[in-house]
Tab-separated table of C-alpha atoms and ligand atoms in Angstrom:
chain	number	residue	atom	x	y	z
A	4	MET	CA	90.321	76.971	114.140
A	5	GLY	CA	89.003	78.123	117.499
A	6	PRO	CA	85.586	77.049	118.719
A	7	ASP	CA	84.186	80.492	117.935
A	8	ARG	CA	85.499	80.577	114.398
A	9	GLU	CA	83.926	77.864	112.275
A	10	GLN	CA	84.664	77.104	108.686
A	11	SER	CA	81.456	77.046	106.679
A	12	ALA	CA	80.397	73.766	105.078
A	13	ALA	CA	81.755	74.464	101.594
A	14	GLY	CA	84.981	75.749	103.125
A	15	ARG	CA	84.727	79.063	101.318
A	16	GLY	CA	84.165	81.445	104.186
A	17	ARG	CA	84.758	81.597	107.878
A	18	ILE	CA	81.926	82.542	110.172
A	19	ASP	CA	82.855	84.631	113.140
A	20	MET	CA	80.650	82.792	115.635
A	21	SER	CA	81.380	85.062	118.551
A	22	LEU	CA	80.452	88.107	116.505
A	23	LEU	CA	77.271	86.392	115.332
A	24	LYS	CA	76.413	85.517	118.931
A	25	GLN	CA	77.075	89.075	120.008
A	26	CYS	CA	74.810	90.355	117.224
A	27	LYS	CA	72.032	87.977	118.250
A	28	GLN	CA	72.244	89.236	121.806
A	29	ARG	CA	72.099	92.793	120.501
A	30	VAL	CA	68.922	91.944	118.520
A	31	SER	CA	67.274	90.866	121.765
A	32	ASP	CA	68.484	93.912	123.670
A	33	VAL	CA	67.304	96.384	121.056
A	34	ILE	CA	63.888	94.745	120.745
A	35	GLU	CA	63.480	94.672	124.539
A	36	HIS	CA	64.538	98.305	124.719
A	37	GLU	CA	61.913	99.267	122.109
A	38	SER	CA	59.192	96.996	123.519
A	39	GLY	CA	57.067	99.828	124.918
A	40	GLN	CA	57.038	101.737	121.623
A	41	LEU	CA	56.403	98.565	119.649
A	42	HIS	CA	53.473	97.635	121.834
A	43	ALA	CA	52.027	101.140	121.480
A	44	LEU	CA	52.375	100.957	117.692
A	45	SER	CA	50.600	97.627	117.497
A	46	GLN	CA	47.879	98.814	119.896
A	47	ASP	CA	47.249	101.915	117.802
A	48	ILE	CA	46.824	99.769	114.693
A	49	TRP	CA	44.613	97.308	116.580
A	50	LYS	CA	42.345	100.008	118.010
A	51	ALA	CA	41.510	101.498	114.608
A	52	PRO	CA	41.030	98.499	112.295
A	53	GLU	CA	40.964	99.358	108.589
A	54	LEU	CA	39.970	97.262	105.591
A	55	ALA	CA	42.118	96.308	102.612
A	56	TYR	CA	43.593	99.221	100.646
A	57	GLN	CA	42.101	101.659	103.182
A	58	GLU	CA	44.748	101.329	105.892
A	59	HIS	CA	45.474	105.068	105.967
A	60	ALA	CA	45.904	105.414	109.724
A	61	ALA	CA	48.174	102.350	109.922
A	62	HIS	CA	50.209	103.656	107.004
A	63	HIS	CA	50.620	106.975	108.790
A	64	LEU	CA	51.559	105.321	112.092
A	65	LEU	CA	54.154	103.063	110.506
A	66	THR	CA	55.753	105.644	108.215
A	67	SER	CA	55.951	108.158	111.085
A	68	PHE	CA	57.512	105.501	113.304
A	69	PHE	CA	60.306	104.859	110.807
A	70	SER	CA	60.817	108.511	109.850
A	71	SER	CA	61.324	109.401	113.509
A	72	ARG	CA	64.068	106.740	113.724
A	73	ALA	CA	66.044	107.998	110.743
A	74	TRP	CA	64.993	105.358	108.239
A	75	GLU	CA	64.634	106.433	104.631
A	76	VAL	CA	60.891	106.248	104.078
A	77	GLN	CA	58.885	106.161	100.864
A	78	ALA	CA	55.262	106.705	101.836
A	79	HIS	CA	52.467	105.699	99.424
A	80	TYR	CA	54.906	103.353	97.704
A	81	HIS	CA	53.127	102.340	94.445
A	82	LEU	CA	49.868	102.036	96.420
A	83	ASP	CA	48.172	104.593	98.625
A	84	THR	CA	48.667	102.561	101.788
A	85	ALA	CA	51.931	100.778	100.988
A	86	PHE	CA	55.309	102.049	102.150
A	87	ARG	CA	58.972	101.232	102.043
A	88	ALA	CA	61.393	102.073	104.857
A	89	GLN	CA	65.048	101.290	104.397
A	90	TRP	CA	68.409	101.443	106.046
A	91	THR	CA	71.768	100.544	104.548
A	92	SER	CA	74.993	99.772	106.353
A	93	GLU	CA	78.381	101.206	105.378
A	94	PRO	CA	79.556	100.273	101.879
A	95	SER	CA	81.973	97.360	101.612
A	96	ASP	CA	83.845	95.538	98.850
A	97	SER	CA	81.496	92.564	98.756
A	98	PRO	CA	78.175	92.890	96.975
A	99	ARG	CA	75.266	94.201	99.004
A	100	LEU	CA	72.793	91.781	100.581
A	101	HIS	CA	69.193	92.937	100.773
A	102	VAL	CA	66.850	91.495	103.389
A	103	ALA	CA	63.246	92.594	103.774
A	104	PHE	CA	60.588	92.317	106.453
A	105	LEU	CA	56.983	92.552	105.312
A	106	CYS	CA	54.247	94.234	107.313
A	107	GLU	CA	50.541	93.599	106.931
A	108	TYR	CA	48.005	95.800	108.705
A	109	ASP	CA	44.550	95.289	107.214
A	110	ALA	CA	41.620	93.992	109.253
A	111	LEU	CA	38.421	92.039	108.668
A	112	PRO	CA	34.971	93.557	108.163
A	113	GLY	CA	32.945	93.432	111.380
A	114	LEU	CA	35.655	91.648	113.360
A	115	GLY	CA	38.597	94.059	113.503
A	116	HIS	CA	42.058	92.519	113.840
A	117	ALA	CA	40.763	88.949	114.013
A	118	CYS	CA	43.787	87.718	112.058
A	119	GLY	CA	46.265	89.695	114.156
A	120	HIS	CA	47.783	91.758	111.350
A	121	ASN	CA	48.644	94.427	113.928
A	122	LEU	CA	51.047	91.816	115.321
A	123	ILE	CA	52.421	90.998	111.862
A	124	ALA	CA	53.315	94.669	111.496
A	125	GLU	CA	54.842	94.711	114.968
A	126	VAL	CA	56.950	91.595	114.324
A	127	SER	CA	58.460	93.021	111.161
A	128	VAL	CA	59.081	96.464	112.633
A	129	ALA	CA	60.700	94.923	115.724
A	130	ALA	CA	62.834	92.525	113.678
A	131	ALA	CA	64.057	95.367	111.468
A	132	LEU	CA	64.938	97.564	114.450
A	133	GLY	CA	66.712	94.661	116.146
A	134	LEU	CA	68.665	93.743	113.034
A	135	ARG	CA	69.696	97.320	112.345
A	136	GLY	CA	70.773	97.776	115.975
A	137	ALA	CA	72.882	94.628	115.781
A	138	LEU	CA	74.538	95.571	112.500
A	139	GLU	CA	75.295	99.086	113.714
A	140	SER	CA	77.247	97.622	116.599
A	141	VAL	CA	79.698	95.684	114.362
A	142	HIS	CA	81.259	95.669	110.909
A	143	PRO	CA	79.024	93.243	109.009
A	144	PRO	CA	80.812	90.952	106.525
A	145	ARG	CA	79.179	92.798	103.609
A	146	GLN	CA	76.982	95.793	102.991
A	147	ILE	CA	73.455	95.112	104.187
A	148	GLN	CA	70.247	96.765	103.131
A	149	ILE	CA	67.243	96.270	105.394
A	150	THR	CA	63.857	97.097	103.940
A	151	VAL	CA	60.553	97.102	105.723
A	152	LEU	CA	57.838	96.824	103.117
A	153	GLY	CA	54.344	97.842	104.110
A	154	THR	CA	52.049	95.554	102.130
A	155	PRO	CA	48.348	96.441	102.286
A	156	ALA	CA	45.326	94.304	101.560
A	157	GLU	CA	46.174	90.702	102.419
A	158	GLU	CA	42.630	89.856	103.504
A	159	ASP	CA	41.171	91.098	100.254
A	160	GLY	CA	42.812	92.068	96.998
A	161	GLY	CA	46.467	91.168	97.399
A	162	GLY	CA	48.670	94.226	97.878
A	163	LYS	CA	51.803	92.105	97.585
A	164	VAL	CA	50.774	91.078	94.085
A	165	ASP	CA	50.379	94.752	93.125
A	166	LEU	CA	53.819	95.402	94.587
A	167	ILE	CA	55.352	92.449	92.726
A	168	LYS	CA	53.950	93.880	89.493
A	169	ALA	CA	55.479	97.268	90.369
A	170	GLY	CA	58.902	95.616	90.792
A	171	ALA	CA	59.108	96.132	94.566
A	172	PHE	CA	60.752	92.745	95.196
A	173	GLU	CA	63.202	92.780	92.308
A	174	ASP	CA	66.344	93.666	94.244
A	175	MET	CA	65.610	91.638	97.396
A	176	ASP	CA	67.565	88.542	98.440
A	177	VAL	CA	65.453	87.103	101.263
A	178	VAL	CA	62.076	88.190	102.665
A	179	PHE	CA	60.671	87.545	106.121
A	180	MET	CA	57.343	87.861	107.866
A	181	ALA	CA	55.420	85.907	110.504
A	182	HIS	CA	51.711	85.284	111.038
A	183	PRO	CA	49.808	84.860	114.324
A	184	ALA	CA	48.186	81.474	114.856
A	185	GLN	CA	47.700	78.930	117.674
A	186	ASP	CA	51.139	77.297	117.479
A	187	ASP	CA	54.717	78.004	116.607
A	188	ALA	CA	55.499	76.444	113.229
A	189	ALA	CA	58.170	77.405	110.710
A	190	TYR	CA	55.861	76.396	107.867
A	191	LEU	CA	52.176	75.575	107.530
A	192	PRO	CA	50.610	74.915	104.143
A	193	ASP	CA	49.052	78.056	102.675
A	194	ILE	CA	47.258	77.163	99.486
A	195	ALA	CA	46.341	78.938	96.256
A	196	VAL	CA	43.073	80.858	96.122
A	197	HIS	CA	40.862	82.301	93.415
A	198	ASP	CA	38.041	84.726	94.338
A	199	VAL	CA	34.972	84.902	92.177
A	200	THR	CA	31.868	87.074	92.375
A	201	VAL	CA	28.820	85.471	90.775
A	202	LYS	CA	26.016	87.733	89.574
A	203	TYR	CA	22.602	86.513	88.470
A	204	TYR	CA	20.306	88.743	86.470
A	205	GLY	CA	16.627	87.768	86.391
A	206	LYS	CA	13.373	89.741	86.051
A	207	ALA	CA	11.250	91.311	88.791
A	208	SER	CA	7.550	90.632	89.056
A	209	HIS	CA	4.777	90.640	91.692
A	210	ALA	CA	5.470	87.408	93.575
A	211	ALA	CA	1.793	86.669	94.305
A	212	ALA	CA	-0.087	88.297	91.445
A	213	TYR	CA	1.965	87.189	88.395
A	214	PRO	CA	5.052	85.262	89.502
A	215	TRP	CA	5.179	83.490	86.107
A	216	GLU	CA	6.251	86.812	84.603
A	217	GLY	CA	9.394	86.854	86.761
A	218	ILE	CA	12.819	85.229	86.447
A	219	ASN	CA	14.031	84.410	89.918
A	220	ALA	CA	17.676	85.368	90.530
A	221	LEU	CA	17.475	84.188	94.141
A	222	ASP	CA	16.587	80.686	92.932
A	223	ALA	CA	19.721	80.823	90.792
A	224	ALA	CA	21.813	81.872	93.787
A	225	ILE	CA	20.402	79.074	95.954
A	226	LEU	CA	20.942	76.498	93.215
A	227	ALA	CA	24.507	77.731	92.736
A	228	TYR	CA	25.167	77.407	96.461
A	229	ASN	CA	23.679	73.904	96.465
A	230	ASN	CA	25.509	72.843	93.291
A	231	ILE	CA	28.764	73.750	95.028
A	232	SER	CA	27.702	71.780	98.112
A	233	VAL	CA	27.101	68.751	95.902
A	234	LEU	CA	30.440	69.227	94.151
A	235	ARG	CA	32.174	69.199	97.543
A	236	GLN	CA	31.713	65.436	97.941
A	237	GLN	CA	33.738	64.820	94.781
A	238	MET	CA	36.458	67.345	95.558
A	239	GLN	CA	39.979	66.451	96.640
A	240	PRO	CA	40.199	66.600	100.464
A	241	SER	CA	42.684	69.465	100.160
A	242	TRP	CA	40.370	71.642	98.087
A	243	ARG	CA	38.099	74.247	99.652
A	244	VAL	CA	35.136	76.188	98.297
A	245	HIS	CA	33.166	78.558	100.481
A	246	GLY	CA	30.896	81.434	99.739
A	247	VAL	CA	28.377	83.985	100.953
A	248	ILE	CA	25.309	85.607	99.448
A	249	LYS	CA	26.040	89.322	99.224
A	250	HIS	CA	22.675	90.303	97.685
A	251	GLY	CA	19.681	88.032	97.988
A	252	GLY	CA	16.838	90.214	96.760
A	253	VAL	CA	14.971	93.066	98.394
A	254	LYS	CA	11.413	92.115	99.362
A	255	PRO	CA	9.446	88.863	99.553
A	256	ASN	CA	6.730	90.131	97.236
A	257	ILE	CA	9.168	91.074	94.479
A	258	ILE	CA	10.689	88.215	92.500
A	259	PRO	CA	14.415	88.983	92.953
A	260	SER	CA	15.826	90.327	89.716
A	261	TYR	CA	19.421	90.453	90.914
A	262	THR	CA	21.546	88.392	93.290
A	263	GLU	CA	25.240	88.263	93.992
A	264	LEU	CA	27.441	85.687	95.663
A	265	GLU	CA	31.109	85.720	96.514
A	266	PHE	CA	33.123	82.497	96.595
A	267	TYR	CA	36.715	81.610	97.414
A	268	LEU	CA	38.080	78.552	95.602
A	269	ARG	CA	41.236	77.027	97.076
A	270	ALA	CA	43.641	74.241	96.183
A	271	PRO	CA	47.229	73.353	97.089
A	272	SER	CA	48.561	74.150	93.621
A	273	ARG	CA	47.639	76.443	90.792
A	274	LYS	CA	47.180	73.373	88.621
A	275	ASP	CA	44.502	71.974	90.927
A	276	LEU	CA	43.004	75.420	91.303
A	277	ALA	CA	42.456	75.650	87.539
A	278	GLU	CA	40.627	72.311	87.634
A	279	LEU	CA	38.498	73.401	90.575
A	280	GLN	CA	37.733	76.675	88.840
A	281	GLU	CA	36.314	74.818	85.841
A	282	LYS	CA	34.114	72.635	88.030
A	283	ALA	CA	32.832	75.596	90.052
A	284	SER	CA	32.109	77.593	86.902
A	285	ALA	CA	29.961	74.705	85.665
A	286	CYS	CA	27.982	74.826	88.943
A	287	PHE	CA	27.370	78.562	88.557
A	288	SER	CA	26.348	78.306	84.900
A	289	ALA	CA	24.043	75.355	85.546
A	290	ALA	CA	22.096	77.439	88.076
A	291	ALA	CA	21.597	80.128	85.450
A	292	THR	CA	20.412	77.631	82.851
A	293	ALA	CA	17.935	76.057	85.261
A	294	THR	CA	16.345	79.376	86.187
A	295	GLY	CA	16.619	81.286	82.933
A	296	CYS	CA	18.843	83.922	84.520
A	297	LYS	CA	21.885	85.490	82.980
A	298	VAL	CA	25.105	84.882	84.882
A	299	GLU	CA	28.263	86.905	85.116
A	300	LEU	CA	31.424	85.591	86.780
A	301	CYS	CA	33.830	88.286	87.937
A	302	SER	CA	37.257	87.136	89.057
A	303	SER	CA	39.256	89.275	91.396
A	304	SER	CA	42.349	90.692	89.771
A	305	HIS	CA	44.862	88.607	91.745
A	306	ASP	CA	44.923	84.901	92.501
A	307	TYR	CA	47.116	84.030	95.488
A	308	TYR	CA	49.689	81.321	94.962
A	309	ASN	CA	50.576	78.569	97.409
A	310	VAL	CA	53.524	79.405	99.684
A	311	LEU	CA	56.762	77.711	98.595
A	312	PRO	CA	58.483	76.247	101.653
A	313	ASN	CA	62.189	76.828	102.118
A	314	LYS	CA	63.642	74.122	104.327
A	315	THR	CA	66.979	75.857	104.940
A	316	LEU	CA	65.320	79.053	106.126
A	317	ALA	CA	62.820	77.030	108.160
A	318	GLN	CA	65.608	75.101	109.882
A	319	ALA	CA	67.517	78.279	110.743
A	320	TYR	CA	64.335	79.846	112.105
A	321	ILE	CA	63.588	76.768	114.214
A	322	GLU	CA	67.100	76.746	115.681
A	323	ASN	CA	66.846	80.404	116.675
A	324	GLY	CA	63.303	79.999	117.956
A	325	LYS	CA	64.284	77.042	120.133
A	326	GLN	CA	67.094	79.084	121.664
A	327	LEU	CA	64.440	81.615	122.587
A	328	GLY	CA	62.202	78.961	124.160
A	329	MET	CA	59.736	78.347	121.329
A	330	GLN	CA	58.176	74.923	121.340
A	331	PHE	CA	57.484	74.140	117.725
A	332	THR	CA	54.434	72.026	117.140
A	333	THR	CA	55.058	68.416	116.150
A	334	ASN	CA	51.363	67.698	115.825
A	335	ASP	CA	50.850	66.276	112.329
A	336	GLN	CA	47.263	67.443	112.335
A	337	VAL	CA	48.449	71.024	112.715
A	338	LEU	CA	51.416	70.663	110.383
A	339	ASN	CA	49.300	69.224	107.573
A	340	ALA	CA	46.194	71.312	108.135
A	341	LEU	CA	45.446	74.032	105.618
A	342	SER	CA	45.996	77.419	107.146
A	343	GLY	CA	44.258	79.424	104.435
A	344	SER	CA	45.976	81.459	101.779
A	345	THR	CA	48.207	84.508	101.573
A	346	ASP	CA	49.621	86.808	98.923
A	347	PHE	CA	52.996	85.984	100.474
A	348	GLY	CA	52.637	82.847	98.322
A	349	ASN	CA	53.133	84.991	95.202
A	350	VAL	CA	56.175	86.600	96.848
A	351	THR	CA	57.779	83.178	97.327
A	352	PHE	CA	57.696	82.716	93.540
A	353	GLU	CA	59.759	85.921	93.202
A	354	VAL	CA	62.302	85.651	96.001
A	355	PRO	CA	63.165	83.128	98.749
A	356	GLY	CA	61.215	83.806	101.913
A	357	ILE	CA	59.776	82.478	105.141
A	358	HIS	CA	56.265	82.899	106.581
A	359	PRO	CA	56.263	81.112	109.940
A	360	TYR	CA	53.238	81.002	112.233
A	361	PHE	CA	53.427	81.944	115.900
A	362	PHE	CA	51.534	81.302	119.103
A	363	ILE	CA	50.163	84.443	120.744
A	364	GLY	CA	49.289	83.064	124.170
A	365	SER	CA	45.715	82.075	123.360
A	366	GLU	CA	43.849	79.039	122.067
A	367	ALA	CA	41.423	81.296	120.170
A	368	LEU	CA	41.047	80.650	116.444
A	369	ASN	CA	41.737	83.191	113.693
A	370	HIS	CA	38.800	85.105	112.224
A	371	THR	CA	36.798	85.094	115.472
A	372	GLU	CA	35.986	87.801	118.014
A	373	GLU	CA	38.105	85.891	120.526
A	374	TYR	CA	41.135	86.164	118.269
A	375	THR	CA	40.620	89.909	117.897
A	376	LYS	CA	40.772	90.159	121.676
A	377	ALA	CA	43.875	87.960	121.851
A	378	ALA	CA	45.666	90.003	119.165
A	379	GLY	CA	45.175	93.122	121.260
A	380	SER	CA	46.094	91.525	124.581
A	381	ASP	CA	49.189	92.290	126.655
A	382	GLU	CA	49.905	88.571	126.734
A	383	ALA	CA	50.489	88.443	122.969
A	384	GLN	CA	53.405	90.845	123.327
A	385	TYR	CA	55.926	88.385	124.720
A	386	TYR	CA	55.308	85.921	121.881
A	387	THR	CA	55.249	88.616	119.221
A	388	LEU	CA	58.613	90.028	120.249
A	389	ARG	CA	60.090	86.556	120.598
A	390	THR	CA	59.045	85.867	117.013
A	391	ALA	CA	60.608	89.136	115.879
A	392	LYS	CA	63.879	88.172	117.576
A	393	SER	CA	63.895	84.785	115.905
A	394	LEU	CA	63.288	86.328	112.470
A	395	ALA	CA	66.044	88.928	112.957
A	396	MET	CA	68.451	86.250	114.212
A	397	THR	CA	67.668	84.149	111.160
A	398	ALA	CA	68.471	87.177	109.004
A	399	LEU	CA	71.792	87.429	110.862
A	400	ASP	CA	72.533	83.788	110.044
A	401	VAL	CA	71.904	84.567	106.390
A	402	ILE	CA	74.178	87.612	106.578
A	403	PHE	CA	77.040	85.895	108.414
A	404	ASN	CA	76.920	82.537	106.659
A	405	PRO	CA	77.273	82.701	102.856
A	406	ASP	CA	76.759	78.957	102.575
A	407	LEU	CA	73.376	79.286	104.221
A	408	LEU	CA	72.358	81.854	101.624
A	409	GLN	CA	73.521	79.520	98.853
A	410	SER	CA	71.505	76.705	100.297
A	411	ILE	CA	68.429	78.963	100.640
A	412	ARG	CA	68.767	79.934	96.987
A	413	HIS	CA	69.221	76.317	95.964
A	414	ASP	CA	66.081	75.211	97.857
A	415	TRP	CA	64.155	78.036	96.303
A	416	LYS	CA	65.243	77.238	92.754
A	417	MET	CA	64.365	73.557	93.189
A	418	MET	CA	60.915	74.276	94.634
A	419	LYS	CA	60.152	76.866	92.016
A	420	GLN	CA	61.259	74.631	89.176
A	421	MET	CA	59.113	71.766	90.474
A	422	GLU	CA	56.068	74.031	90.779
A	423	GLU	CA	56.564	75.592	87.393
A	424	GLU	CA	56.871	72.213	85.701
A	425	MET	CA	53.686	71.103	87.415
A	426	ASN	CA	51.843	74.297	86.479
A	427	SER	CA	52.970	74.535	82.864
A	428	GLY	CA	50.065	74.789	80.457
A	429	ILE	CA	47.439	75.806	82.977
A	430	ALA	CA	47.544	79.553	82.466
A	431	ASN	CA	45.155	79.684	79.521
A	432	LYS	CA	42.788	77.081	80.870
A	433	ALA	CA	42.334	78.980	84.122
A	434	ARG	CA	41.744	82.222	82.256
A	435	GLU	CA	39.052	80.611	80.081
A	436	SER	CA	36.999	79.313	83.002
A	437	SER	CA	36.837	82.698	84.751
A	438	SER	CA	35.101	85.267	82.625
A	439	GLY	CA	36.756	88.141	84.526
A	440	ALA	CA	37.899	89.718	81.284
A	441	GLY	CA	34.382	89.898	79.889
A	442	CYS	CA	32.858	91.188	83.101
A	443	ALA	CA	32.063	94.804	82.371
A	444	SER	CA	30.373	95.548	85.697
A	445	CYS	CA	33.238	94.514	88.013
B	19	LIG	N1	41.399	86.630	98.462
B	19	LIG	C1	41.277	85.797	99.582
B	19	LIG	C2	42.215	86.175	100.642
B	19	LIG	C3	42.060	85.375	101.880
B	19	LIG	C4	43.199	85.543	102.782
B	19	LIG	C5	43.025	84.950	104.139
B	19	LIG	N2	44.296	84.920	104.771
B	19	LIG	C6	44.520	84.451	105.977
B	19	LIG	O1	43.636	84.014	106.676
B	19	LIG	C7	45.945	84.501	106.436
B	19	LIG	C8	46.398	83.196	106.945
B	19	LIG	N3	46.700	82.269	105.957
B	19	LIG	C9	42.418	83.570	104.054
B	19	LIG	O2	43.131	82.596	103.902
B	19	LIG	O3	41.192	83.469	104.109
């Protein structure tokens, strides 16, 4: 066996290392060649930030981009602002392998692209172009389908969960995306989240003349907020609860008859989340009892699940990233910190996938004005395209090395089994503590 032709670990297949190397080089060349267009695409998305499920301009930009490059595009794929663009290599005798890159492109209210979803879209588009370019230059070992899936509404709602329900992930083998952050990391813990809107109904009255006739819904909201603050001391360190008051009354001389709060409840597993949900519901109900208000808890339609790590995919991504000069963080504080939540978590329960984080050339923190600026900066481009190359090269490893794919599938099955054992029996409990079903006004 020559140095460029290695037998894979299980001895079943041979990997043509020189071909793989050539393909990886081609990924880089194609992405560099397209860098101007990719930057323009990401800038156009960044300049016109759109909220969840309303990403019409981004949808148009992305679908036009792929149509003009001879990809088969399905616009408005199950959702108004979702899309699917695909390319398939020449048929071969071996079964087809389907890899997918996921785009996000929604922004945050008042802040624009403060989570850099314009760069998420750019990474996946670039990786798909690079991978297609590489595969067109050779005869891949099997037929490959590349899909770019446009997934709306990550910041609010959970477009990926809608798409899972519509069957969009059913025929995929491995899914890829990457998220802007402060460091390069193949995996950071993204935890499960449940959104709840809390509504208090009281009774208006003149606040000076006959306040005793009123039932104060603002008092209920404040008590609820404080009950949650008190609960926080007894919560697990990995749990998070945070909320805002969306409606706090209208005028000081009218006893507020209606208030509304929105809370996110988070925990590392769905099992813990169900427990947290029960405790938070008790806080909300207690505030209603104390004030005489009526309370309504409205759950959002989709909980996000924690992201299942895949160590084989992570290792392959790290190896490619290092070749490209990435310095992966070894800081335990970063590696163990909670990085929020994502509907990609739900995807990882359907199909093996990777959701690495990447440095964008700035120390700014996500969900700040500074991060919006960084996500639109020229400096972010180098890091964004480097991430795209590393993702596409990892996809090439999966394509060229059947043992790697086996190991990815094995990791995934083990993780999923562990999670499902842990979560068994929670489904009903969680449903009971959120009265979403009985919430007529949501
Ligand atoms: N329904 C709540 C969605 C919140 C999603 C948001 N996502 C990110 O910040 C992406 C990085 N994990 C969050 O976690 O607040």
